[in-house]
Amino acid sequence: MTTDQIRGHQPILEMLQRALSRGRLPHALLFAGDAGIGKKRVALSLAQCLFCDQTSADELTSCGECASCKQMVAGTHPDLISVECPPDKAILPLSLIIGGDDHRGREGVCYEMSLRPMVGDRRIAIIDDADKMNAESANALLKTLEEPSANYLMILIASELDAILPTIRSRCQLMRFGRLSQEDVADLLIEQQLLDSAEQASQIARVSEGSLNTARQLLDENLAALRVNITRILGKHPFQPQVFSQAVMQAIDDVGGNTAAQRKTANWIIKFCADFYHQALQIAAGCNSGLESDSIRKFVAGIPGEPEDQIEIIGNLLDRMLQTEEEIARNATIALCIESLSEDLRGIQMK
Ligand SMILES: [Zn+2]
């Protein structure tokens, strides 16, 4: 992974470059920001730049050709220690930090970081999901952080910065990552061959909130079908509140009794609706990107009045969606939210 393969995060890359050229890269970095925006890619890329045999250590570049670069690409570099929380665990296992019961102190990140570099001039540890460490792991790691040596670099990655102990935070240089742009997410979906249509990629990117993880979830067939159905209902004139609320409640029932999953589905639906109205607003204002579907164009054309009137109506519909998003975030009862939303959507369109 080289830095020119990284999407977005220009401020972070510049910060790292400045630190390298001054020879002042801290011994511990804390990469914080939403999940799925590329924090680990930047960490791996930084590690590759530091390990590369061909480029100078004060530059944020790597050749991609040397033995170290090849080992980084293959994930086999002996001086890179990389751990993360397994998908089926809520807590980063302590054994990854200080070794399992049989190998306590003889395995894990803390032990590995006490060793001399095997091939290069430093060892680098990447601790992904550092926000999922329990207090015991954090305290063990703290000891390692308190004894920095010239030949190690520790990169902690966290999406929930608040979950990192202040004692850990204070020993790391914090770097806050911003979200990706919609264009970057759309390009990444194509680049990583998750989709081959630019139109679909852009549709998904618009509701991805700048996260490739979120975009990946949206590739789910059921979710895609739900989006098509909901936007079809929204696009019909006159708007039918019962049809809308029934479709929404059916989709929520379909996920089963888990309230967190229900809330998530409700959230997706509201996002799909908000995106629909957002695109409609752009079309009404004459500033569309050319990727909108015909059904949204028809919907706009079916709203009576001059473009200014249409813009006002669609703006009100969009505001009402954002209001529902907040209600659901505040744990309001979903069925009640959707019922009053449906009636209000009709009311706004009947004005
Ligand atoms: Zn190289």
mmCIF file of N, CA and C and ligand atoms in Angstrom, residues 48 52-55 62-66 68-69, ligand 1:
data_model
loop_
_atom_site.group_PDB
_atom_site.id
_atom_site.type_symbol
_atom_site.label_atom_id
_atom_site.label_comp_id
_atom_site.label_asym_id
_atom_site.label_seq_id
_atom_site.Cartn_x
_atom_site.Cartn_y
_atom_site.Cartn_z
ATOM 1 N N GLN A 48 4.867 0.894 5.648
ATOM 2 C CA GLN A 48 5.606 0.499 4.432
ATOM 3 C C GLN A 48 6.650 1.556 4.063
ATOM 4 N N CYS A 52 10.540 0.643 3.840
ATOM 5 C CA CYS A 52 11.047 0.534 2.457
ATOM 6 C C CYS A 52 12.578 0.695 2.412
ATOM 7 N N ASP A 53 13.239 -0.225 1.709
ATOM 8 C CA ASP A 53 14.699 -0.201 1.628
ATOM 9 C C ASP A 53 15.207 0.848 0.646
ATOM 10 N N GLN A 54 14.323 1.286 -0.238
ATOM 11 C CA GLN A 54 14.772 2.143 -1.337
ATOM 12 C C GLN A 54 14.533 3.628 -1.094
ATOM 13 N N THR A 55 13.572 3.960 -0.258
ATOM 14 C CA THR A 55 13.280 5.380 -0.056
ATOM 15 C C THR A 55 13.769 5.812 1.323
ATOM 16 N N SER A 62 7.142 4.989 -0.677
ATOM 17 C CA SER A 62 7.754 3.664 -0.695
ATOM 18 C C SER A 62 7.850 3.237 -2.145
ATOM 19 N N CYS A 63 8.793 2.324 -2.431
ATOM 20 C CA CYS A 63 9.054 1.977 -3.840
ATOM 21 C C CYS A 63 8.078 0.930 -4.359
ATOM 22 N N GLY A 64 7.555 0.093 -3.466
ATOM 23 C CA GLY A 64 6.642 -0.954 -3.919
ATOM 24 C C GLY A 64 7.351 -2.162 -4.515
ATOM 25 N N GLU A 65 8.672 -2.090 -4.655
ATOM 26 C CA GLU A 65 9.414 -3.137 -5.363
ATOM 27 C C GLU A 65 10.377 -3.921 -4.457
ATOM 28 N N CYS A 66 10.909 -3.261 -3.440
ATOM 29 C CA CYS A 66 11.958 -3.897 -2.636
ATOM 30 C C CYS A 66 11.395 -5.048 -1.788
ATOM 31 N N SER A 68 11.237 -5.400 1.422
ATOM 32 C CA SER A 68 10.379 -4.953 2.529
ATOM 33 C C SER A 68 8.986 -4.577 2.033
ATOM 34 N N CYS A 69 8.949 -3.848 0.908
ATOM 35 C CA CYS A 69 7.644 -3.452 0.351
ATOM 36 C C CYS A 69 6.838 -4.699 -0.004
HETATM 37 ZN ZN ZN B 1 10.363 -0.407 -1.060
#
